[in-house]
């Protein structure tokens, strides 16, 4: 059985498309060989509590990823800062067995307009095995 763990900023379906997509995967999956689960970085579903450098966010995600370090696990990160936290914390997991996927949902991002942030983002996103973009505009923002 393959387990796909979706990691996002929050788990509130009304806040955006990524959460709706994850809910759709879980509800309408007819394949019994795939298990979907959600790991939310937000405190009780709110993104306002997320701090990219928060020791609590980083350590809880690290232990979650380490616990799920198996060959049959795919970590699918959505949105900023969830994807960046996944990339950072995975650097500290020895003998990483799980695969990492990232989906870019945003067509514009202020972090991509500055060279330094663009360089850091490319470094972090290169750690993912596959990077998807939901639209052509999102793909151009990544390039």
PDB file of C-alpha atoms in Angstrom:
ATOM      1  CA  UNK A   1       0.000   0.000   0.000  1.00  0.00           C
ATOM      2  CA  UNK A   2       1.232   3.486  -0.880  1.00  0.00           C
ATOM      3  CA  UNK A   3       0.629   6.319   1.556  1.00  0.00           C
ATOM      4  CA  UNK A   4       0.432   9.884   0.280  1.00  0.00           C
ATOM      5  CA  UNK A   5       0.781  12.452   3.039  1.00  0.00           C
ATOM      6  CA  UNK A   6      -0.366  15.904   2.010  1.00  0.00           C
ATOM      7  CA  UNK A   7       1.308  18.667   3.985  1.00  0.00           C
ATOM      8  CA  UNK A   8      -0.245  22.109   3.913  1.00  0.00           C
ATOM      9  CA  UNK A   9      -0.463  25.269   5.959  1.00  0.00           C
ATOM     10  CA  UNK A  10      -3.916  24.540   7.348  1.00  0.00           C
ATOM     11  CA  UNK A  11      -6.751  22.076   6.980  1.00  0.00           C
ATOM     12  CA  UNK A  12      -9.622  24.504   6.431  1.00  0.00           C
ATOM     13  CA  UNK A  13     -11.424  23.617   3.200  1.00  0.00           C
ATOM     14  CA  UNK A  14     -12.892  27.100   2.788  1.00  0.00           C
ATOM     15  CA  UNK A  15      -9.484  28.851   2.709  1.00  0.00           C
ATOM     16  CA  UNK A  16      -8.228  27.751  -0.673  1.00  0.00           C
ATOM     17  CA  UNK A  17      -7.872  25.379  -3.577  1.00  0.00           C
ATOM     18  CA  UNK A  18      -5.118  23.182  -2.160  1.00  0.00           C
ATOM     19  CA  UNK A  19      -7.254  22.149   0.787  1.00  0.00           C
ATOM     20  CA  UNK A  20     -10.206  21.395  -1.518  1.00  0.00           C
ATOM     21  CA  UNK A  21      -7.923  19.301  -3.735  1.00  0.00           C
ATOM     22  CA  UNK A  22      -6.681  17.280  -0.759  1.00  0.00           C
ATOM     23  CA  UNK A  23     -10.238  16.710   0.485  1.00  0.00           C
ATOM     24  CA  UNK A  24     -11.245  15.603  -3.017  1.00  0.00           C
ATOM     25  CA  UNK A  25      -8.395  13.065  -3.161  1.00  0.00           C
ATOM     26  CA  UNK A  26      -9.403  11.586   0.155  1.00  0.00           C
ATOM     27  CA  UNK A  27     -13.127  11.383  -0.546  1.00  0.00           C
ATOM     28  CA  UNK A  28     -13.160  10.164  -4.116  1.00  0.00           C
ATOM     29  CA  UNK A  29     -10.222   7.803  -4.224  1.00  0.00           C
ATOM     30  CA  UNK A  30     -11.451   4.439  -5.425  1.00  0.00           C
ATOM     31  CA  UNK A  31      -8.054   2.765  -5.352  1.00  0.00           C
ATOM     32  CA  UNK A  32      -7.758   0.653  -2.211  1.00  0.00           C
ATOM     33  CA  UNK A  33      -3.954   0.563  -2.517  1.00  0.00           C
ATOM     34  CA  UNK A  34      -3.512   4.275  -1.791  1.00  0.00           C
ATOM     35  CA  UNK A  35      -3.971   5.812   1.635  1.00  0.00           C
ATOM     36  CA  UNK A  36      -4.343   9.592   1.856  1.00  0.00           C
ATOM     37  CA  UNK A  37      -3.619  11.589   4.981  1.00  0.00           C
ATOM     38  CA  UNK A  38      -3.175  15.246   5.862  1.00  0.00           C
ATOM     39  CA  UNK A  39      -0.592  16.929   8.051  1.00  0.00           C
ATOM     40  CA  UNK A  40      -1.452  20.539   8.843  1.00  0.00           C
ATOM     41  CA  UNK A  41       1.154  23.027  10.033  1.00  0.00           C
ATOM     42  CA  UNK A  42      -1.469  25.499  11.245  1.00  0.00           C
ATOM     43  CA  UNK A  43      -2.540  25.771  14.844  1.00  0.00           C
ATOM     44  CA  UNK A  44      -6.141  24.532  14.893  1.00  0.00           C
ATOM     45  CA  UNK A  45      -6.433  25.182  11.189  1.00  0.00           C
ATOM     46  CA  UNK A  46      -5.289  28.804  11.166  1.00  0.00           C
ATOM     47  CA  UNK A  47      -2.282  29.949   9.158  1.00  0.00           C
ATOM     48  CA  UNK A  48      -1.756  33.021  11.319  1.00  0.00           C
ATOM     49  CA  UNK A  49       0.083  30.869  13.874  1.00  0.00           C
ATOM     50  CA  UNK A  50       2.699  29.649  11.391  1.00  0.00           C
ATOM     51  CA  UNK A  51       6.197  31.012  11.634  1.00  0.00           C
ATOM     52  CA  UNK A  52       8.608  29.610   9.068  1.00  0.00           C
ATOM     53  CA  UNK A  53      11.426  29.485  11.626  1.00  0.00           C
ATOM     54  CA  UNK A  54       9.284  28.428  14.561  1.00  0.00           C
ATOM     55  CA  UNK A  55      11.076  25.709  16.513  1.00  0.00           C
ATOM     56  CA  UNK A  56       7.699  24.119  17.271  1.00  0.00           C
ATOM     57  CA  UNK A  57       6.757  23.868  13.584  1.00  0.00           C
ATOM     58  CA  UNK A  58      10.140  22.557  12.536  1.00  0.00           C
ATOM     59  CA  UNK A  59      10.539  19.980  15.308  1.00  0.00           C
ATOM     60  CA  UNK A  60       6.994  18.616  15.065  1.00  0.00           C
ATOM     61  CA  UNK A  61       7.321  18.276  11.291  1.00  0.00           C
ATOM     62  CA  UNK A  62      10.772  16.683  11.664  1.00  0.00           C
ATOM     63  CA  UNK A  63       9.493  13.996  14.037  1.00  0.00           C
ATOM     64  CA  UNK A  64       6.447  13.388  11.833  1.00  0.00           C
ATOM     65  CA  UNK A  65       8.609  12.930   8.724  1.00  0.00           C
ATOM     66  CA  UNK A  66      11.078  10.742  10.604  1.00  0.00           C
ATOM     67  CA  UNK A  67       8.246   8.550  11.869  1.00  0.00           C
ATOM     68  CA  UNK A  68       6.976   8.145   8.282  1.00  0.00           C
ATOM     69  CA  UNK A  69      10.395   7.502   6.697  1.00  0.00           C
ATOM     70  CA  UNK A  70       9.400   4.460   4.634  1.00  0.00           C
ATOM     71  CA  UNK A  71       9.755   3.430   0.984  1.00  0.00           C
ATOM     72  CA  UNK A  72       6.004   3.375   0.393  1.00  0.00           C
ATOM     73  CA  UNK A  73       5.423   6.993   1.541  1.00  0.00           C
ATOM     74  CA  UNK A  74       5.074  10.029  -0.695  1.00  0.00           C
ATOM     75  CA  UNK A  75       5.204  13.434   0.966  1.00  0.00           C
ATOM     76  CA  UNK A  76       3.167  15.898  -1.109  1.00  0.00           C
ATOM     77  CA  UNK A  77       3.711  19.481   0.034  1.00  0.00           C
ATOM     78  CA  UNK A  78       1.385  22.290  -0.953  1.00  0.00           C
ATOM     79  CA  UNK A  79       1.821  26.044  -0.590  1.00  0.00           C
ATOM     80  CA  UNK A  80       4.374  28.305   1.058  1.00  0.00           C
ATOM     81  CA  UNK A  81       5.740  27.943   3.798  1.00  0.00           C
ATOM     82  CA  UNK A  82       4.772  24.256   4.072  1.00  0.00           C
ATOM     83  CA  UNK A  83       6.921  23.216   1.112  1.00  0.00           C
ATOM     84  CA  UNK A  84       9.937  25.096   2.406  1.00  0.00           C
ATOM     85  CA  UNK A  85       9.595  23.545   5.856  1.00  0.00           C
ATOM     86  CA  UNK A  86       9.351  20.061   4.342  1.00  0.00           C
ATOM     87  CA  UNK A  87      12.464  20.710   2.274  1.00  0.00           C
ATOM     88  CA  UNK A  88      14.418  22.093   5.241  1.00  0.00           C
ATOM     89  CA  UNK A  89      13.467  19.391   7.714  1.00  0.00           C
ATOM     90  CA  UNK A  90      14.084  16.578   5.232  1.00  0.00           C
ATOM     91  CA  UNK A  91      17.740  17.649   5.110  1.00  0.00           C
ATOM     92  CA  UNK A  92      18.153  16.354   8.659  1.00  0.00           C
ATOM     93  CA  UNK A  93      16.611  12.928   8.112  1.00  0.00           C
ATOM     94  CA  UNK A  94      19.270  10.306   7.576  1.00  0.00           C
ATOM     95  CA  UNK A  95      18.695   7.646   4.939  1.00  0.00           C
ATOM     96  CA  UNK A  96      15.563   9.350   3.656  1.00  0.00           C
ATOM     97  CA  UNK A  97      13.348   6.745   2.018  1.00  0.00           C
ATOM     98  CA  UNK A  98      10.171   8.689   1.231  1.00  0.00           C
ATOM     99  CA  UNK A  99       9.674  10.585  -2.023  1.00  0.00           C
ATOM    100  CA  UNK A 100       8.810  14.282  -2.003  1.00  0.00           C
ATOM    101  CA  UNK A 101       6.435  16.089  -4.359  1.00  0.00           C
ATOM    102  CA  UNK A 102       5.559  19.785  -4.399  1.00  0.00           C
ATOM    103  CA  UNK A 103       2.619  21.509  -6.090  1.00  0.00           C
ATOM    104  CA  UNK A 104       2.833  25.267  -6.694  1.00  0.00           C
ATOM    105  CA  UNK A 105      -0.625  26.819  -6.544  1.00  0.00           C
ATOM    106  CA  UNK A 106       0.310  30.498  -6.620  1.00  0.00           C
ATOM    107  CA  UNK A 107       0.745  32.405  -9.872  1.00  0.00           C
ATOM    108  CA  UNK A 108       2.541  35.282  -8.174  1.00  0.00           C
ATOM    109  CA  UNK A 109       4.837  35.287  -5.191  1.00  0.00           C
ATOM    110  CA  UNK A 110       6.761  38.208  -3.769  1.00  0.00           C
ATOM    111  CA  UNK A 111       9.495  35.832  -2.655  1.00  0.00           C
ATOM    112  CA  UNK A 112      10.286  35.087  -6.322  1.00  0.00           C
ATOM    113  CA  UNK A 113      10.908  38.721  -7.274  1.00  0.00           C
ATOM    114  CA  UNK A 114      14.170  39.103  -5.341  1.00  0.00           C
ATOM    115  CA  UNK A 115      17.285  37.289  -6.547  1.00  0.00           C
ATOM    116  CA  UNK A 116      18.334  36.076  -3.097  1.00  0.00           C
ATOM    117  CA  UNK A 117      14.914  34.634  -2.291  1.00  0.00           C
ATOM    118  CA  UNK A 118      14.646  33.144  -5.774  1.00  0.00           C
ATOM    119  CA  UNK A 119      18.026  31.433  -5.288  1.00  0.00           C
ATOM    120  CA  UNK A 120      16.959  30.038  -1.888  1.00  0.00           C
ATOM    121  CA  UNK A 121      13.636  28.880  -3.317  1.00  0.00           C
ATOM    122  CA  UNK A 122      15.326  27.062  -6.205  1.00  0.00           C
ATOM    123  CA  UNK A 123      17.700  25.383  -3.747  1.00  0.00           C
ATOM    124  CA  UNK A 124      14.814  24.204  -1.550  1.00  0.00           C
ATOM    125  CA  UNK A 125      12.605  23.103  -4.440  1.00  0.00           C
ATOM    126  CA  UNK A 126      15.449  21.093  -6.002  1.00  0.00           C
ATOM    127  CA  UNK A 127      15.178  18.711  -3.048  1.00  0.00           C
ATOM    128  CA  UNK A 128      11.761  17.557  -4.315  1.00  0.00           C
ATOM    129  CA  UNK A 129      11.608  14.632  -6.708  1.00  0.00           C
ATOM    130  CA  UNK A 130       8.754  16.207  -8.698  1.00  0.00           C
ATOM    131  CA  UNK A 131       7.494  19.800  -8.805  1.00  0.00           C
ATOM    132  CA  UNK A 132       4.056  20.464 -10.296  1.00  0.00           C
ATOM    133  CA  UNK A 133       2.448  23.782 -11.199  1.00  0.00           C
ATOM    134  CA  UNK A 134      -1.348  24.115 -11.332  1.00  0.00           C
ATOM    135  CA  UNK A 135      -1.225  26.536 -14.274  1.00  0.00           C
ATOM    136  CA  UNK A 136       1.071  27.930 -16.919  1.00  0.00           C
ATOM    137  CA  UNK A 137       1.387  31.171 -14.927  1.00  0.00           C
ATOM    138  CA  UNK A 138       2.463  29.202 -11.844  1.00  0.00           C
ATOM    139  CA  UNK A 139       5.020  27.308 -13.938  1.00  0.00           C
ATOM    140  CA  UNK A 140       6.491  30.559 -15.270  1.00  0.00           C
ATOM    141  CA  UNK A 141       6.709  31.907 -11.735  1.00  0.00           C
ATOM    142  CA  UNK A 142       8.834  28.876 -10.793  1.00  0.00           C
ATOM    143  CA  UNK A 143      11.209  29.198 -13.770  1.00  0.00           C
TER     144      UNK A 143
END
